[in-house]
CSV table of C-alpha atoms and ligand atoms in Angstrom, one decimal:
chain,number,residue,atom,x,y,z
A,20,MET,CA,-3.8,-10.3,12.6
A,21,ILE,CA,-1.2,-8.3,10.6
A,22,LYS,CA,-0.9,-8.6,6.7
A,23,ILE,CA,2.3,-8.8,4.6
A,24,ALA,CA,2.0,-7.1,1.8
A,25,PRO,CA,5.7,-7.0,-1.0
A,26,SER,CA,6.0,-4.6,-2.8
A,27,ILE,CA,7.4,-5.7,-6.3
A,28,LEU,CA,9.1,-2.5,-6.8
A,29,ALA,CA,12.0,-4.0,-5.1
A,30,SER,CA,12.0,-7.2,-7.3
A,31,ASP,CA,13.6,-8.4,-10.6
A,32,PHE,CA,11.1,-7.0,-13.0
A,33,SER,CA,12.1,-9.3,-16.1
A,34,ARG,CA,11.1,-12.0,-13.9
A,35,LEU,CA,8.0,-10.5,-12.5
A,36,GLY,CA,5.5,-13.4,-12.4
A,37,GLU,CA,8.0,-15.3,-10.8
A,38,GLU,CA,9.3,-12.7,-7.8
A,39,ILE,CA,5.0,-12.6,-7.5
A,40,LEU,CA,5.1,-16.8,-6.8
A,41,ARG,CA,8.3,-16.4,-5.0
A,42,VAL,CA,7.1,-14.3,-2.5
A,43,GLU,CA,3.4,-15.9,-2.5
A,44,LYS,CA,4.9,-19.4,-1.6
A,45,ALA,CA,6.7,-17.5,1.5
A,46,GLY,CA,3.8,-16.6,3.1
A,47,ALA,CA,2.7,-13.0,1.6
A,48,ASP,CA,-1.0,-11.8,2.2
A,49,MET,CA,-1.1,-9.6,-0.7
A,50,ILE,CA,1.0,-7.8,-3.4
A,51,HIS,CA,1.8,-4.3,-3.3
A,52,LEU,CA,1.6,-2.8,-6.8
A,53,ASP,CA,3.6,0.9,-7.4
A,54,ILE,CA,2.2,2.6,-10.4
A,55,MET,CA,3.9,5.7,-11.3
A,56,ASP,CA,3.5,8.1,-13.9
A,57,GLY,CA,6.8,10.2,-14.1
A,58,HIS,CA,4.4,13.4,-12.9
A,59,PHE,CA,3.2,13.0,-9.3
A,60,VAL,CA,6.3,11.3,-8.7
A,61,PRO,CA,9.6,11.3,-10.4
A,62,ASN,CA,9.7,7.7,-11.5
A,63,ILE,CA,8.0,5.5,-14.2
A,64,THR,CA,7.2,2.0,-13.6
A,65,ILE,CA,4.2,0.0,-14.5
A,66,GLY,CA,0.3,0.0,-16.0
A,67,PRO,CA,-2.6,-1.8,-16.5
A,68,PRO,CA,-1.5,-4.5,-19.1
A,69,VAL,CA,1.1,-5.5,-16.7
A,70,ILE,CA,-1.5,-6.2,-13.7
A,71,ARG,CA,-3.6,-7.7,-16.2
A,72,SER,CA,-0.4,-9.8,-17.2
A,73,LEU,CA,0.0,-10.4,-13.7
A,74,ARG,CA,-3.3,-11.5,-12.5
A,75,LYS,CA,-3.1,-15.1,-14.3
A,76,VAL,CA,0.2,-16.2,-12.0
A,77,THR,CA,-1.4,-15.5,-8.7
A,78,GLN,CA,-5.2,-15.7,-6.7
A,79,LEU,CA,-3.2,-13.2,-4.1
A,80,PRO,CA,-5.3,-9.7,-3.6
A,81,PHE,CA,-3.5,-7.1,-5.8
A,82,ASP,CA,-3.3,-3.5,-3.6
A,83,VAL,CA,-2.3,-1.1,-6.3
A,84,HIS,CA,-1.0,2.0,-5.1
A,85,LEU,CA,-1.6,5.1,-7.7
A,86,MET,CA,0.8,7.6,-7.8
A,87,ILE,CA,-0.2,9.2,-10.9
A,88,GLU,CA,-2.2,12.4,-12.1
A,89,GLU,CA,-5.8,12.3,-13.1
A,90,PRO,CA,-6.3,9.0,-11.3
A,91,ASP,CA,-9.9,9.2,-12.5
A,92,ARG,CA,-9.1,8.3,-15.6
A,93,TYR,CA,-7.6,5.2,-15.1
A,94,ILE,CA,-9.8,3.6,-12.2
A,95,LYS,CA,-11.8,1.2,-14.9
A,96,ASP,CA,-8.3,0.5,-16.8
A,97,PHE,CA,-6.9,-0.9,-13.1
A,98,ALA,CA,-10.3,-2.0,-11.8
A,99,ASP,CA,-10.6,-4.2,-15.0
A,100,ALA,CA,-7.3,-5.6,-14.9
A,101,GLY,CA,-8.0,-7.4,-11.6
A,102,ALA,CA,-7.2,-4.8,-8.8
A,103,ASP,CA,-8.6,-5.8,-5.5
A,104,ILE,CA,-7.7,-2.7,-3.3
A,105,ILE,CA,-7.0,1.1,-5.4
A,106,SER,CA,-4.9,3.5,-3.3
A,107,VAL,CA,-5.0,7.0,-4.5
A,108,HIS,CA,-3.3,10.2,-2.9
A,109,VAL,CA,-5.2,12.9,-1.5
A,110,GLU,CA,-2.5,15.5,-2.9
A,111,ASN,CA,-3.5,15.6,-6.7
A,112,ASN,CA,-7.4,15.1,-6.2
A,113,PRO,CA,-9.8,17.5,-5.7
A,114,HIS,CA,-12.8,15.0,-6.1
A,115,LEU,CA,-12.0,12.4,-3.6
A,116,HIS,CA,-15.9,11.0,-2.8
A,117,ARG,CA,-16.4,11.0,-6.7
A,118,THR,CA,-12.7,8.7,-7.1
A,119,ILE,CA,-14.0,6.4,-4.0
A,120,GLU,CA,-17.0,6.1,-5.4
A,121,MET,CA,-15.6,5.2,-8.5
A,122,ILE,CA,-13.3,2.7,-7.4
A,123,LYS,CA,-15.9,0.7,-5.1
A,124,GLU,CA,-18.7,0.9,-8.1
A,125,ARG,CA,-16.4,-1.5,-9.6
A,126,GLY,CA,-16.6,-3.6,-6.9
A,127,VAL,CA,-13.0,-2.8,-5.6
A,128,ARG,CA,-11.9,-2.0,-2.4
A,129,ALA,CA,-11.6,1.9,-1.9
A,130,SER,CA,-8.1,3.2,-0.3
A,131,VAL,CA,-7.0,7.1,0.3
A,132,VAL,CA,-3.0,7.7,0.6
A,133,LEU,CA,-1.3,10.4,2.3
A,134,ASN,CA,2.2,11.4,1.8
A,135,PRO,CA,4.1,12.0,5.0
A,136,ALA,CA,3.8,16.1,5.0
A,137,THR,CA,0.2,15.9,4.3
A,138,PRO,CA,-1.7,16.2,7.8
A,139,LEU,CA,-4.8,13.6,9.1
A,140,ASN,CA,-7.4,16.2,8.9
A,141,THR,CA,-7.5,16.2,5.1
A,142,LEU,CA,-9.1,12.8,5.7
A,143,ASP,CA,-12.0,14.1,7.7
A,144,ALA,CA,-14.7,13.8,4.9
A,145,VAL,CA,-13.8,10.5,3.7
A,146,LEU,CA,-13.1,8.6,6.6
A,147,GLY,CA,-16.3,6.9,6.9
A,148,ASP,CA,-16.1,5.7,3.1
A,149,VAL,CA,-12.6,3.8,2.7
A,150,ASP,CA,-11.8,0.3,3.6
A,151,MET,CA,-8.2,1.3,4.0
A,152,VAL,CA,-5.8,4.5,4.9
A,153,LEU,CA,-2.3,4.4,3.2
A,154,LEU,CA,0.2,6.2,5.2
A,155,MET,CA,3.3,7.0,3.3
A,156,THR,CA,6.4,6.7,5.5
A,157,VAL,CA,8.6,7.8,3.0
A,158,ASP,CA,8.2,10.0,0.2
A,159,PRO,CA,6.7,8.1,-2.2
A,160,GLY,CA,8.8,7.4,-5.5
A,161,PHE,CA,11.6,5.4,-5.4
A,162,GLY,CA,12.3,1.9,-3.0
A,163,GLY,CA,14.8,1.5,-0.2
A,164,GLN,CA,14.3,5.2,1.6
A,165,GLN,CA,14.9,5.5,5.5
A,166,TYR,CA,11.6,5.2,7.3
A,167,ILE,CA,10.5,9.0,8.6
A,168,GLU,CA,10.6,8.4,12.5
A,169,SER,CA,8.0,11.2,13.1
A,170,MET,CA,5.0,8.6,11.2
A,171,THR,CA,4.5,6.2,14.1
A,172,ASP,CA,2.9,9.5,16.3
A,173,LYS,CA,0.6,10.1,12.6
A,174,ILE,CA,-0.1,6.4,12.8
A,175,ARG,CA,-1.4,6.2,16.4
A,176,GLU,CA,-3.2,9.6,15.5
A,177,LEU,CA,-5.1,7.9,12.5
A,178,LYS,CA,-5.5,4.8,15.1
A,179,ASN,CA,-7.2,6.8,17.8
A,180,MET,CA,-9.4,9.0,14.8
A,181,ALA,CA,-10.9,5.4,13.8
A,182,VAL,CA,-11.6,4.5,17.4
A,183,LYS,CA,-13.0,7.6,18.3
A,184,ARG,CA,-15.3,7.5,15.1
A,185,SER,CA,-16.1,3.6,15.7
A,186,LEU,CA,-14.6,3.1,11.9
A,187,LYS,CA,-12.6,0.0,11.4
A,188,PHE,CA,-10.7,0.6,8.0
A,189,ASP,CA,-7.2,-0.9,8.0
A,190,ILE,CA,-3.9,1.2,8.0
A,191,GLU,CA,-1.9,0.2,5.7
A,192,VAL,CA,2.1,1.7,6.1
A,193,ASP,CA,4.7,2.0,3.3
A,194,GLY,CA,8.5,3.0,2.6
A,195,GLY,CA,11.2,2.2,4.7
A,196,ILE,CA,9.8,-1.1,7.0
A,197,ASP,CA,12.2,-3.8,8.3
A,198,LEU,CA,12.9,-5.7,11.0
A,199,SER,CA,13.7,-2.9,13.1
A,200,ASN,CA,10.7,-0.5,13.0
A,201,ILE,CA,7.7,-3.2,12.2
A,202,ARG,CA,7.3,-3.5,16.1
A,203,SER,CA,6.6,0.2,16.4
A,204,VAL,CA,4.1,0.5,13.5
A,205,THR,CA,2.1,-2.0,14.2
A,206,GLN,CA,1.7,-1.0,17.8
A,207,ALA,CA,0.9,2.3,16.9
A,208,GLY,CA,-1.9,0.8,14.8
A,209,ALA,CA,-0.8,-0.5,11.2
A,210,ASN,CA,-2.3,-3.7,10.2
A,211,VAL,CA,-0.9,-3.8,6.6
A,212,ILE,CA,2.7,-3.5,5.8
A,213,VAL,CA,4.1,-2.8,3.1
A,214,ALA,CA,8.0,-4.3,2.6
A,215,GLY,CA,10.0,-4.1,-0.6
A,216,THR,CA,13.9,-3.6,-0.5
A,217,THR,CA,13.4,-5.6,3.1
A,218,ILE,CA,11.4,-9.1,1.0
A,219,PHE,CA,12.9,-8.9,-2.4
A,220,GLY,CA,16.7,-7.8,-1.4
A,221,ALA,CA,16.4,-10.7,1.7
A,222,PRO,CA,18.5,-14.4,0.9
A,223,ASP,CA,15.4,-16.0,2.3
A,224,ALA,CA,12.1,-14.3,1.5
A,225,GLU,CA,10.1,-17.0,3.5
A,226,GLU,CA,12.2,-16.1,6.6
A,227,MET,CA,11.7,-12.6,6.6
A,228,ILE,CA,8.4,-12.9,5.8
A,229,SER,CA,8.4,-15.3,9.7
A,230,SER,CA,10.5,-12.3,10.8
A,231,LEU,CA,8.7,-9.4,10.2
A,232,ARG,CA,5.9,-11.3,11.5
A,233,ARG,CA,7.5,-12.3,14.8
A,234,ASN,CA,8.9,-9.2,15.0
A,235,ALA,CA,5.7,-7.4,14.6
A,236,PHE,CA,4.2,-9.2,17.7
A,237,GLY,CA,7.5,-8.2,19.6
A,238,GLY,CA,9.3,-11.2,18.9
A,239,TYR,CA,6.4,-13.7,21.0
A,240,VAL,CA,4.6,-15.3,18.4
B,307,DX5,C1,7.5,4.2,-2.9
B,307,DX5,C2,6.3,2.9,-2.9
B,307,DX5,C3,7.0,1.8,-2.0
B,307,DX5,C4,7.8,0.9,-1.7
B,307,DX5,C5,8.8,0.3,-0.6
B,307,DX5,O1,7.0,5.2,-3.4
B,307,DX5,O2,5.1,3.1,-2.6
B,307,DX5,O3,6.0,0.8,-2.1
B,307,DX5,O4,8.2,0.0,-3.1
B,307,DX5,O5,9.9,0.1,-1.0
B,307,DX5,P1,10.9,0.1,0.3
B,307,DX5,O6,9.9,-1.2,1.3
B,307,DX5,O7,11.6,-0.5,0.2
B,307,DX5,O8,10.7,1.3,1.0
B,308,ZN,ZN1,3.5,2.2,-2.6
């Protein structure tokens, strides 16, 4: 079973609540919220107060992707604001175990993220502790970029690592996912699919989410 997580980065920010309701009605399984600080990535988006406000409009899980420096300083704020999953990047985090513990202590699911150029072995020590691994399939910072083809092998390799170690974490992919490549990422082992431009840019979000699901299973389901 795959889960579809529309990224609100591609939505109309003047109507965030309505946009979330629109994709909820269209069949989204969770909402992907991209948090950028202008330091870890060259873009700035939203913070805990906006998440807290959005928490009132939907029951869907909030999948919070932190692209910020010093994430430990803000874990509590994001948890209190209503995050259900928090993803932290490994690239700027020398104390991953501590961060994962901080997230879990607050009853939130913990996830770690790798940029496309970051090797999978950086996860070795924490793989048994996480609920999800998020593999970036573009360099983070902006929506609407093109899927990096070599990431399909990386997804497959991560899936193999999970199988070998009998671990059950989710594998999420983020960046440039569309109708043409969703099949290859799910076949490789991804089961949580972020899509921003593909869903919010579609004339009919419901039809797009159904088509994504259908293509994810090879067009038969
Ligand atoms: C990129 C973000 C993504 C982005 C994906 O830094 O992490 O979540 O919104 O957008 P699309 O699906 O348009 O590539
Ligand atoms: Zn993201």
